[in-house]
Coordinates of C-alpha atoms in Angstrom, one line a residue:
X215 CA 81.6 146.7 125.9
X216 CA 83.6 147.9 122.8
X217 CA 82.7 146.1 120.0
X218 CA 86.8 146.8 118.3
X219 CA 88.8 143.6 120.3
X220 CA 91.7 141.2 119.4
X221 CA 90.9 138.3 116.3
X222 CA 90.2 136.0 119.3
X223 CA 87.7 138.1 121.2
X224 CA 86.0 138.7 117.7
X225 CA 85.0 135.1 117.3
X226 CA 81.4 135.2 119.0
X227 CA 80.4 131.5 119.6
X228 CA 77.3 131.5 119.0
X229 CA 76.8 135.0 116.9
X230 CA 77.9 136.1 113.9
X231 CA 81.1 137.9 114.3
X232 CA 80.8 141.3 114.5
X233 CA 82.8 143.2 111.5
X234 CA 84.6 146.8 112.0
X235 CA 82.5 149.7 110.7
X236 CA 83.9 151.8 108.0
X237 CA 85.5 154.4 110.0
X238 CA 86.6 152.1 112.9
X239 CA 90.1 152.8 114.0
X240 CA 92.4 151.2 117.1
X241 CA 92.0 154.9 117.8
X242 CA 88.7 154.5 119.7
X243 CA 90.1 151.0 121.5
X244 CA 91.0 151.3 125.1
X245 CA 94.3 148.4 126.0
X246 CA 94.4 146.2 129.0
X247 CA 96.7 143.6 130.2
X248 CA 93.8 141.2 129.9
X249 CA 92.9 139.4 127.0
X250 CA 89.3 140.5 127.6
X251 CA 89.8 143.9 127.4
X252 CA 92.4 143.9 124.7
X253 CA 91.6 146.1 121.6
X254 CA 91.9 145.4 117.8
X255 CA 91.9 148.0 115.3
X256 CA 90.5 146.1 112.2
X257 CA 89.6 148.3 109.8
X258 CA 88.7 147.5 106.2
X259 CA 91.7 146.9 103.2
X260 CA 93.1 149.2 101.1
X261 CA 92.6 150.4 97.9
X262 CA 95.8 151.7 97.5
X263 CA 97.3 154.4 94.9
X264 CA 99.8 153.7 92.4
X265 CA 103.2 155.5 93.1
X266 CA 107.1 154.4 91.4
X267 CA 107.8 152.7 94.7
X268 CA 109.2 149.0 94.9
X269 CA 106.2 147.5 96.7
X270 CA 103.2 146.5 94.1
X271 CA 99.6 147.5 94.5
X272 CA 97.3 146.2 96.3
X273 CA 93.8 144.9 95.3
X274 CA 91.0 145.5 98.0
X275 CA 90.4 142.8 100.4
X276 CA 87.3 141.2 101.4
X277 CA 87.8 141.6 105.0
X278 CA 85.2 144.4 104.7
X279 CA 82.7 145.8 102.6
X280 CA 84.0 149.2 103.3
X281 CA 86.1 150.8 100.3
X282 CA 88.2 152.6 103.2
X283 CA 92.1 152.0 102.9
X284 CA 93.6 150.6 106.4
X285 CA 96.0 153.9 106.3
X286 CA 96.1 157.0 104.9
X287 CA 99.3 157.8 104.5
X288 CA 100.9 157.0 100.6
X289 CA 103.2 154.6 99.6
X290 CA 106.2 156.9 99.7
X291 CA 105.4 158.2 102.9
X292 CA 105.2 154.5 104.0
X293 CA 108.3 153.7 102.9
X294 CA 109.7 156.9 104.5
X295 CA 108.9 155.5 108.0
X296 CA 110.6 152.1 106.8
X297 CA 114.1 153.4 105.7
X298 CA 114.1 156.1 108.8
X299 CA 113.5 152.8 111.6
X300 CA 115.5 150.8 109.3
X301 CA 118.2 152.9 109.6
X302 CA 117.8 153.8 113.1
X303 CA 117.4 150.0 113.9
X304 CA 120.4 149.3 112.7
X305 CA 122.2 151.0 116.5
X306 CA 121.1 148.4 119.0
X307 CA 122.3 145.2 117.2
X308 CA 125.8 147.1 115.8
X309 CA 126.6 148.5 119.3
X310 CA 126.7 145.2 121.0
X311 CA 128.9 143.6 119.2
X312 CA 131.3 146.5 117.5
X313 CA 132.7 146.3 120.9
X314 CA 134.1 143.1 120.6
X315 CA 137.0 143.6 118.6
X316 CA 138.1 146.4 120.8
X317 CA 138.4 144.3 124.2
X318 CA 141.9 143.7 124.3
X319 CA 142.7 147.2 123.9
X320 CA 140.6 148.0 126.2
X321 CA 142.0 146.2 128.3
X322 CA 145.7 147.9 128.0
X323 CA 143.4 150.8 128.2
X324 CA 141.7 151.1 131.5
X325 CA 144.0 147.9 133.3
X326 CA 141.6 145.3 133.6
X327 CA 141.1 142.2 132.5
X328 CA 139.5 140.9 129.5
X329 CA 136.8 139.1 131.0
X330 CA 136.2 142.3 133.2
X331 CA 136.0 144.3 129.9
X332 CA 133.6 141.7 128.3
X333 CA 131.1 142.2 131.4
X334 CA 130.4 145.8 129.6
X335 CA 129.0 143.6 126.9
X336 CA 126.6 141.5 129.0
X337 CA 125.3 144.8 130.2
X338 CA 124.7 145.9 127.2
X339 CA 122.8 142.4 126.4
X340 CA 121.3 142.8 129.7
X341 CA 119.7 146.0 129.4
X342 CA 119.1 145.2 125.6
X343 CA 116.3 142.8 126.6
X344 CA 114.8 145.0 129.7
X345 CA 114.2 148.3 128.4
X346 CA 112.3 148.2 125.2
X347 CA 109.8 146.0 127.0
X348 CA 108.9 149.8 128.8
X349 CA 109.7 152.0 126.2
X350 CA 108.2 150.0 123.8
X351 CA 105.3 149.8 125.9
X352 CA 105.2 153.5 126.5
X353 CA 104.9 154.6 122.5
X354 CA 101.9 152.2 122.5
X355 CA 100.7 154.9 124.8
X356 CA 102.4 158.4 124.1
X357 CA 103.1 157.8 120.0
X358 CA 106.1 156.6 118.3
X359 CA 107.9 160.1 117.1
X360 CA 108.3 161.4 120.5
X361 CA 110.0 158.2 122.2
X362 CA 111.8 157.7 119.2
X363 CA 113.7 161.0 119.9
X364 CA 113.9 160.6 123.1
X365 CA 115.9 157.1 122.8
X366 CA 118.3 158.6 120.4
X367 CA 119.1 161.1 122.3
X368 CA 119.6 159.1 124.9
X369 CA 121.6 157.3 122.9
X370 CA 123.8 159.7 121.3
X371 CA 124.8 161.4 124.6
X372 CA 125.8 157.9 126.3
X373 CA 127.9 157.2 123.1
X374 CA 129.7 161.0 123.3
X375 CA 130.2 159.8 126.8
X376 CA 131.5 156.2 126.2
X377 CA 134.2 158.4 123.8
X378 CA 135.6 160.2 126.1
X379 CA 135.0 158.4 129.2
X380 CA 138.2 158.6 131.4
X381 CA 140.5 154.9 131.4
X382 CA 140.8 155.7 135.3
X383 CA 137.0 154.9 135.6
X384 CA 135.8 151.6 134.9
X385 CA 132.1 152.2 136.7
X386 CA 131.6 154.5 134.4
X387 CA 132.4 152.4 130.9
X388 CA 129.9 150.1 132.5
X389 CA 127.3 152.9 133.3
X390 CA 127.5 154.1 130.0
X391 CA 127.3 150.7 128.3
X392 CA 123.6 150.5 129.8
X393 CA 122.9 154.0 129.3
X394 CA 123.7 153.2 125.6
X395 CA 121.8 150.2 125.8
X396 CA 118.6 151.6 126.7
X397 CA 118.6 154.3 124.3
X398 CA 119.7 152.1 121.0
X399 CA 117.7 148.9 122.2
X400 CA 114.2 150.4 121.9
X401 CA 114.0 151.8 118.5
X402 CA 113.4 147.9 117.1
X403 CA 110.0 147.7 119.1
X404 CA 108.8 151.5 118.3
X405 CA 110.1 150.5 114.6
X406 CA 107.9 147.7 114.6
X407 CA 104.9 149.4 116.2
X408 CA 105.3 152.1 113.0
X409 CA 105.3 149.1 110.6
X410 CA 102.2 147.7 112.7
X411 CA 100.5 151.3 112.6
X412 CA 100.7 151.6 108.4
X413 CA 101.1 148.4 107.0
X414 CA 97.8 145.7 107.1
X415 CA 98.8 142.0 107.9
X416 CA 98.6 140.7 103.9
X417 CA 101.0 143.7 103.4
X418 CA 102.9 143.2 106.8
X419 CA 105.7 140.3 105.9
X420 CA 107.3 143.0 102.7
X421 CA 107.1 145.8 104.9
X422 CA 108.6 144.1 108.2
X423 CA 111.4 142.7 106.1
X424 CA 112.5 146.4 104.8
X425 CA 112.5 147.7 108.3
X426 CA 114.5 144.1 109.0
X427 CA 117.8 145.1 107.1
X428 CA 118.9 147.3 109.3
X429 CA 118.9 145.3 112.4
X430 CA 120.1 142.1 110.6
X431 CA 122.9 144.1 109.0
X432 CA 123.9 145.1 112.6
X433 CA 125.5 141.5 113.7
X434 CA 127.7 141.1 111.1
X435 CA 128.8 144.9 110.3
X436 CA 129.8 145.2 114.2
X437 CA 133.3 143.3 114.4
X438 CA 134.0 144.3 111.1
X439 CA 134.1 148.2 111.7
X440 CA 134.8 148.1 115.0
X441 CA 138.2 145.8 113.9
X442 CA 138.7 148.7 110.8
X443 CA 138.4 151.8 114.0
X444 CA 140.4 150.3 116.6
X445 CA 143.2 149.4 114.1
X446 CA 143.0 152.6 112.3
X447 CA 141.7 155.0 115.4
X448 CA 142.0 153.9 118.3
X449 CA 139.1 152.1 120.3
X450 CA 137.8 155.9 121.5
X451 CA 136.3 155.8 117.4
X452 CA 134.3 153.5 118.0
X453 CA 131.7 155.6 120.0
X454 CA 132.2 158.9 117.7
X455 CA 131.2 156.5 114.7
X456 CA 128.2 156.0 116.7
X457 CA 127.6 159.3 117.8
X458 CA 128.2 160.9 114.3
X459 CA 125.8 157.9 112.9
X460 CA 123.3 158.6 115.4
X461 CA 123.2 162.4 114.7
X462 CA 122.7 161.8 110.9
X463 CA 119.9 159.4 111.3
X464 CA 118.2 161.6 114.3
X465 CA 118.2 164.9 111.9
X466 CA 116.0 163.4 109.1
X467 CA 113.6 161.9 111.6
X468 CA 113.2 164.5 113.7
X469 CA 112.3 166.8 110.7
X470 CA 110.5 164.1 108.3
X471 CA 108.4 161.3 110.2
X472 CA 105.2 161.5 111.1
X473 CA 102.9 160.3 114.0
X474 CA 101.7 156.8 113.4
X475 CA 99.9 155.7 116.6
X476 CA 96.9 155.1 115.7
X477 CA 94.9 155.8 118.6
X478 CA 96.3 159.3 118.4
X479 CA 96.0 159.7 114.5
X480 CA 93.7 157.0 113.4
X481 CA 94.2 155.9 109.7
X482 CA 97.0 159.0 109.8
X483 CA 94.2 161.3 108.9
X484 CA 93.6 162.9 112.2
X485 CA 96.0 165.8 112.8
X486 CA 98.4 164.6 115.7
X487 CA 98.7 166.8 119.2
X488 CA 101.7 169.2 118.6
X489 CA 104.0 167.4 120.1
X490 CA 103.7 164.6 117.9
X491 CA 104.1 167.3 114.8
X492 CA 107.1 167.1 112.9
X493 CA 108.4 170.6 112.8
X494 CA 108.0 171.1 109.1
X495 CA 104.3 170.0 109.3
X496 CA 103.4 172.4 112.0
X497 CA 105.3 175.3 111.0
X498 CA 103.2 175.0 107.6
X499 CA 99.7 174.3 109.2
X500 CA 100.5 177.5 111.3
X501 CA 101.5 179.7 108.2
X502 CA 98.2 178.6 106.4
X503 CA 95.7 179.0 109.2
X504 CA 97.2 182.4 109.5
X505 CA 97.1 183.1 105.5
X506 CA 93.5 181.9 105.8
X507 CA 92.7 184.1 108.7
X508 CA 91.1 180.8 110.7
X509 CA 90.8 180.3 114.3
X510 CA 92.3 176.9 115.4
X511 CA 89.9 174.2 115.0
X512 CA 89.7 171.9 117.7
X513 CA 90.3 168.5 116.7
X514 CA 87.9 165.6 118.4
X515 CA 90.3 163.3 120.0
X516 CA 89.7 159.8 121.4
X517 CA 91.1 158.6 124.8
X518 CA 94.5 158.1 125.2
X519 CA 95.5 154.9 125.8
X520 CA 96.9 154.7 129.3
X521 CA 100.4 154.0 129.5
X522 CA 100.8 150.1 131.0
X523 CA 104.6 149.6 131.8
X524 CA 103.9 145.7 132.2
X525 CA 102.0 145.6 128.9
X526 CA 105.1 143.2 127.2
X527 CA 105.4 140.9 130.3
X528 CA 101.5 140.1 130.0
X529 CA 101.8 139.1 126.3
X530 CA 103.6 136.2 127.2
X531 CA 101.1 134.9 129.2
X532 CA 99.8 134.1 126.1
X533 CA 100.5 130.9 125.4
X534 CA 100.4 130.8 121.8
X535 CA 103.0 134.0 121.2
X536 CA 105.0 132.2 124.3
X537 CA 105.6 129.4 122.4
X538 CA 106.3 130.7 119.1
X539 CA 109.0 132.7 120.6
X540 CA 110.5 130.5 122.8
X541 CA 111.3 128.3 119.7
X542 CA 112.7 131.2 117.8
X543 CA 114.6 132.5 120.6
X544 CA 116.4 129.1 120.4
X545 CA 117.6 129.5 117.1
X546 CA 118.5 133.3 118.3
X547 CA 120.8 131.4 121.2
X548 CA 122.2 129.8 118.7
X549 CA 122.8 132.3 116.0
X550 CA 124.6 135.0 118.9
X551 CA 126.5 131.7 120.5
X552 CA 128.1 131.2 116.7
X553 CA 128.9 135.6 116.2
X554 CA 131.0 135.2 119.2
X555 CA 132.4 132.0 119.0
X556 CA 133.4 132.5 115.5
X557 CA 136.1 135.1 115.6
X558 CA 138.0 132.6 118.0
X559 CA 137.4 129.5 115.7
X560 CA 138.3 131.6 112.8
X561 CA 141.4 133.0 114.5
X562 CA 142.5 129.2 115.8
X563 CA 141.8 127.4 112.3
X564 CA 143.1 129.9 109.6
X565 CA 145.3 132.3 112.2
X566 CA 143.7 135.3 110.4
X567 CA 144.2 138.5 111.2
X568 CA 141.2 140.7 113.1
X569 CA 140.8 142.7 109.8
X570 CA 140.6 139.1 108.1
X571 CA 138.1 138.3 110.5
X572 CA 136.1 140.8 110.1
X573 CA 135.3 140.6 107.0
X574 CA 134.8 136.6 106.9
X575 CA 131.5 137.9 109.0
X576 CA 130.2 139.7 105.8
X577 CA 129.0 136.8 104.3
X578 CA 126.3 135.8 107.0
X579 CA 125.4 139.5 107.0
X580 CA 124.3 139.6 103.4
X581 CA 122.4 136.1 103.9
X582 CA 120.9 137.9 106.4
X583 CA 119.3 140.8 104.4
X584 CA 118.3 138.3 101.7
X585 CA 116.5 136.1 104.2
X586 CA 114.4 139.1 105.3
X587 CA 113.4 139.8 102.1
X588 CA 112.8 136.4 101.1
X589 CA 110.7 136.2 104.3
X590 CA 108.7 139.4 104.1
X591 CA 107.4 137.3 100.5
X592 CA 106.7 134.4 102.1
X593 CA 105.1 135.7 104.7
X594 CA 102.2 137.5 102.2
X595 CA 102.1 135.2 99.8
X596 CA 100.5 132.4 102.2
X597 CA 98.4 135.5 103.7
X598 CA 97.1 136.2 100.4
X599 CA 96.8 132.4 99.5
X600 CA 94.5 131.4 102.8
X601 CA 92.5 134.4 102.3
X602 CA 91.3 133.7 98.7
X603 CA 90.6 130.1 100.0
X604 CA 87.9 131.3 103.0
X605 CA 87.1 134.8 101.6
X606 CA 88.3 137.4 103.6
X607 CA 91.4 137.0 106.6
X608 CA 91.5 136.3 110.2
X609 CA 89.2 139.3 111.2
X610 CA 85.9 138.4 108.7
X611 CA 86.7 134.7 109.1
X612 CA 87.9 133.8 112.5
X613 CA 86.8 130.2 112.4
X614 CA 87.7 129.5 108.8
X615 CA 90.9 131.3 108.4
X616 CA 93.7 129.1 109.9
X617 CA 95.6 132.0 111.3
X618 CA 98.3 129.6 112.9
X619 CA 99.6 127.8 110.1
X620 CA 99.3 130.3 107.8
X621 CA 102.2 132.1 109.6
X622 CA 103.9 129.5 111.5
X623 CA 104.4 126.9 108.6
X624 CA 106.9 130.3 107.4
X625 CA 109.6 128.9 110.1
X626 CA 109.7 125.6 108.8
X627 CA 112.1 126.5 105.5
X628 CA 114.4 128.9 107.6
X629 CA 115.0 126.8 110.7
X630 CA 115.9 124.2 108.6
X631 CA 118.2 125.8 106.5
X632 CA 119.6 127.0 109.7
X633 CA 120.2 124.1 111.4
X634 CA 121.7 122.3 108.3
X635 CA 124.0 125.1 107.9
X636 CA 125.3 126.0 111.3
X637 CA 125.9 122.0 111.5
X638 CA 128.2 122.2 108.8
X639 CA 129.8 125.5 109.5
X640 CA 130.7 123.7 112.9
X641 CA 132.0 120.6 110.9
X642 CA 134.3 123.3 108.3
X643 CA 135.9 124.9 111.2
X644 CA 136.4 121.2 113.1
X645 CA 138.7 120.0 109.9
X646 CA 140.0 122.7 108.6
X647 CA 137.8 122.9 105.3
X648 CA 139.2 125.4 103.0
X649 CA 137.9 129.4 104.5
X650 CA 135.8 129.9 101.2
X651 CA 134.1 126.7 102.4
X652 CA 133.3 128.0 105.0
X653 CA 132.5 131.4 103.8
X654 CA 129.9 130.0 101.8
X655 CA 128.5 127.9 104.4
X656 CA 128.4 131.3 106.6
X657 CA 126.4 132.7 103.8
X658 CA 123.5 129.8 104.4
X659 CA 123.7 129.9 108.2
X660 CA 122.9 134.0 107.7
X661 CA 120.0 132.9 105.2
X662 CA 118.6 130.6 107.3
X663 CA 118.2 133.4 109.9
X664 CA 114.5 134.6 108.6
X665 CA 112.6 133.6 111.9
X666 CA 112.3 136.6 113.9
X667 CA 110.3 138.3 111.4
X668 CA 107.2 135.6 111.5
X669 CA 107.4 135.5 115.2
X670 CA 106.9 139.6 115.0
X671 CA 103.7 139.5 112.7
X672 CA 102.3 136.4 114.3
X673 CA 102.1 138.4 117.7
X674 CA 101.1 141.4 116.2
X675 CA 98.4 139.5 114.9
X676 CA 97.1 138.3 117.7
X677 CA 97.6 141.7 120.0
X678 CA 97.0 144.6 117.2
X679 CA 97.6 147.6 118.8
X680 CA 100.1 146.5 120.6
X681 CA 102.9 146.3 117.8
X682 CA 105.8 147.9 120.2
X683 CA 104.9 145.7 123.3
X684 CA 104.8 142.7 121.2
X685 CA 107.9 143.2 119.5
X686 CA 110.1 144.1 123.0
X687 CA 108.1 141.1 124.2
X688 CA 109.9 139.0 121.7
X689 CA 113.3 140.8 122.0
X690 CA 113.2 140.7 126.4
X691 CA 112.9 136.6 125.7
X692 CA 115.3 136.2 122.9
X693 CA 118.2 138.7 124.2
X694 CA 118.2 136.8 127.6
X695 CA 118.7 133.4 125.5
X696 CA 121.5 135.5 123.3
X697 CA 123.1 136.5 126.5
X698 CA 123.1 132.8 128.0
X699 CA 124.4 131.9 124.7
X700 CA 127.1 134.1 125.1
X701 CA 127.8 133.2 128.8
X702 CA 128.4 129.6 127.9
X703 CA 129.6 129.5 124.9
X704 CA 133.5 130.0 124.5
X705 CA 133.8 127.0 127.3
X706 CA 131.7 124.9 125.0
X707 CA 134.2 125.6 122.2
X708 CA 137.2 124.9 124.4
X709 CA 135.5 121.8 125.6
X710 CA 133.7 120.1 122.5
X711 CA 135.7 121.8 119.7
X712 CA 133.4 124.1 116.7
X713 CA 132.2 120.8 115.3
X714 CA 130.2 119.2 118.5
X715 CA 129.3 122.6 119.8
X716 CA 127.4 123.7 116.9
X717 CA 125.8 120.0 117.2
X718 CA 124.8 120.6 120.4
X719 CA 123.7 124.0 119.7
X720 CA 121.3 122.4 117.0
X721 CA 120.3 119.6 118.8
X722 CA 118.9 122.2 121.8
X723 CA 116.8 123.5 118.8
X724 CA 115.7 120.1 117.4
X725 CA 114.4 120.0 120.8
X726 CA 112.0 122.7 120.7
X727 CA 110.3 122.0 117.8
X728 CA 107.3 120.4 119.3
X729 CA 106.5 124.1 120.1
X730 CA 105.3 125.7 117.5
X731 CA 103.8 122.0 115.9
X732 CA 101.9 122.3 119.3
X733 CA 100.8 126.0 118.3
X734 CA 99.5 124.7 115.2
X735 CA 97.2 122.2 116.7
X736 CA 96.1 123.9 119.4
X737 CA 96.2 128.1 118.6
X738 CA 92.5 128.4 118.1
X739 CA 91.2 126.0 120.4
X740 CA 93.1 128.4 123.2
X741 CA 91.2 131.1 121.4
X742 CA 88.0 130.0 121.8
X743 CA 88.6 128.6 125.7
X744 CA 89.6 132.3 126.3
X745 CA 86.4 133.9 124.8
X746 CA 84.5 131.6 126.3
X747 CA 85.7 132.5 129.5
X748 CA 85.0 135.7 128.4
X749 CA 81.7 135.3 127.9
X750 CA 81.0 133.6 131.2
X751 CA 83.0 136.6 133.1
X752 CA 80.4 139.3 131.3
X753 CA 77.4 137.4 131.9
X754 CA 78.2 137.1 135.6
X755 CA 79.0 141.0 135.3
X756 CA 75.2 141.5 133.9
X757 CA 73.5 138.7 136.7
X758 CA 75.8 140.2 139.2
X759 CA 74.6 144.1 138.7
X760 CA 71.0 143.6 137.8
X761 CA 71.1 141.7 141.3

């Protein structure tokens, strides 16, 4: 049986644990939906190069003997696949909600109502949290670059659609919605699954919170432009923004980022198949074999992995990454519920206009960005801290390094921020606290955000190879608690008032904290009931074909 599997199948019970050769790569590693067939790519730490980048150098770790970096690729390059899926990740959280401020128009528009216009945004929440749980799936299989240009096209052509879609046909606003849905939803997970591919977990937090800004940006920079275009332009702007965004994000990538799978290009030192060659690359490995007079040298691939479309519906089987992202999913119910709510309370308290209100969301934007940052820190430096304290991480010392709390105790600071803030925000709207009270408080609420991040790494973690299933894993469970969130929400307000709804909210969330407390306790002892059914199931295997 292949000796590369996940942290938990690496613990031997009554062996010492079996440590990843020098050249071992997830490459080599065949993924199932089972726990005891799931692969781990563990290979030793870095000994990285110094380059003027913002990230510091790394020392090597002791998870291996082996001098080896964990990838290949530089710093710069590294960082090039961060500010590309950055960028790019910034489409599927923006075009949900930059839509928001045009509904009444739309309504004029195409002679519907507004609550028949706002269905266009639960399908876009709907397919938001379906798709990237296939897609994501799929570059896990076929390699990040090509899916990635695939979705954006897919997205650019529904948003060129979505502009000049006719007012006579409200079918297809609503086709086109999900269309644009399932190509800007999935470039998060592949995003992530690059991050996964390059970055090793005591480097994982910095990196994951670059790639964050983009995506966090999206929620509040939505009803802000969208208010600025359908004033200025008319709501048909909207979509070109998009499209003309799209187009100068898809250029770059198509041209500059390279293959990251690592069962396709290991460490990033294996040339990738051609059609996972940027053109640039290929057009220059084509001029110098020809300079050089070579014949093409076949390049010694490993397996592909085979595609599994179910691959992000069997990680939450595990109970562990359930958990975890259930509780953060709450405070994700919460966070949308407030982004929609909050234009009408803002609107009702202060009678600001929708420019006005636009930019009051700015605030929670930019306490989002610094929460991610903030985060990504956090999220190393107790990495860094337990792994001095056994001598190596998770993968040398599976029983000595406490895995669980060394990533879940990162929630505790955010979610409580959160909750204190969103509490208040709800009390400042309720008596009509003075706006830049409740600005500021806005500012705290979007710092407090700094959840989804841990939830990410954790489940990468524990599924390595895996880094786009597990990250459209965590967005299919959080986007359907966003888009109860948004079902329920408005009557709430008009029921309890900002101040008791955003208690209530909170008080849902209080609720589920036993969840990741329980994770805490109980994460490795699930580990090790797992492996030992394991080991059972393979000795039964031997008895059963000796017999």
């Amino acid at each position: 049986m292949n000796d590369n599997r996940d942290p938990e199948v690496a613990q031997d019970k009554s062996q010492p644990c079996n440590h990843p050769r020098p050249g071992d790569d997830e490459m080599s590693s065949t993924d199932t939906h089972t726990e005891a067939t799931s692969t781990s790519d563990l290979p030793p730490a870095p000994t990285e190069q110094t380059d003027t980048v913002p990230f510091p150098t790394l020392h090597p770790t002791t998870t291996s003997t082996s001098s080896k970096p964990y990838s290949s690729f530089s710093k710069s390059t590294k960082i090039l696949i961060v500010v590309i899926g950055g960028i790019a990740g910034i489409f599927s959280p923006i075009s949900s909600n930059i839509f928001v401020p045009a509904i009444p128009t739309l309504s004029n528009a195409f002679g519907k109502s507004e609550s028949a216009i706002s269905q266009a945004v639960t399908v876009y929440l709907v397919f938001q949290a379906i798709t990237p749980s296939f897609l994501g799936s799929l570059s896990d299989s076929y390699g990040r670059r090509p899916i990635y240009i695939c979705t954006l096209v897919v997205y650019l052509a529904a948003n060129i659609g979505l502009a000049l879609c006719p007012t006579n046909a409200y079918w297809l606003l609503l086709v086109l919605r999900a269309l644009q849905s399932t190509g800007g939803s999935a470039v998060i997970a592949i995003g992530y699954g690059c991050v996964t591919d390059v970055a090793e977990p005591r480097e994982r937090g910095k990196y994951s919170a670059a790639f964050q800004v983009g995506a966090m940006l999206g929620p509040a920079l939505g009803p802000f432009i969208g208010a600025v275009l359908t004033d200025g332009l008319g709501w048909r702007s909207i979509f070109w923004f998009l499209a003309i965004a799209t187009g100068v994000v898809l250029v770059p990538l198509i041209l500059f980022l390279p293959e990251t799978l690592r069962s396709l290009v290991g460490d990033g030192s294996i040339p990738p198949p051609a059609l996972n060659t940027s053109p640039i690359i290929l057009i220059q490995q084509r001029r110098m074999k020809k300079e050089m007079n070579e014949e093409e040298e076949k390049v010694e691939r490993p397996p592909r992995k085979p595609y599994q479309p179910l691959s992000a519906f069997m990680i939450l089987f595990t109970p562990e990454i359930i958990l975890i992202f259930l509780f953060v999913s709450l405070l994700y119910l919460e966070f949308y519920s407030i982004l929609t709510v909050y234009s009408t309370a803002l609107k009702n308290t202060y009678k600001l206009t929708e420019l006005q209100i636009g930019l009051c969301y700015l605030p929670s934007g930019l306490g989002t960005i610094c929460s991610a940052q903030l985060n990504g820190r956090q999220i190393d430096y107790w990495f860094r801290k337990e792994e001095k304290r056994v001598g190596g991480d998770y993968r040398k010392k599976p029983d000595e390094f406490d895995l669980d709390y060394t990533r879940i105790r990162c929630l505790a600071p955010f979610a409580t921020l959160f909750l204190v803030s969103v509490t208040s925000l709800g009390w400042c709207l309720q008596v009509k606290a003075p706006l830049a009270a409740t600005l500021v408080v806005n500012f705290f609420m979007g710092l407090g955000t700094g959840t989804i991040g841990t939830a990410t790494v954790y489940g990468q973690d524990l599924k390595p190879g895996k880094g786009g299933a597990v990250s459209a894993s965590l967005n299919l469970v959080r986007c359907i608690f966003g888009a109860i969130g948004v079902a329920a929400i408005q009557s709430m307000y008009k029921s309890l008032g900002a101040g008791w709804t955003f208690v209530l909210l909170s008080g849902i969330v209080i609720l589920g904290i036993p969840m990741p407390i329980l994770v805490v306790k109980r994460g490795k002892i699930w580990r090790k009931g797992r492996i030992e059914r394991l080991r059972r199931k393979e000795e039964e295997k031997v008895i059963g074909d000796r017999a």
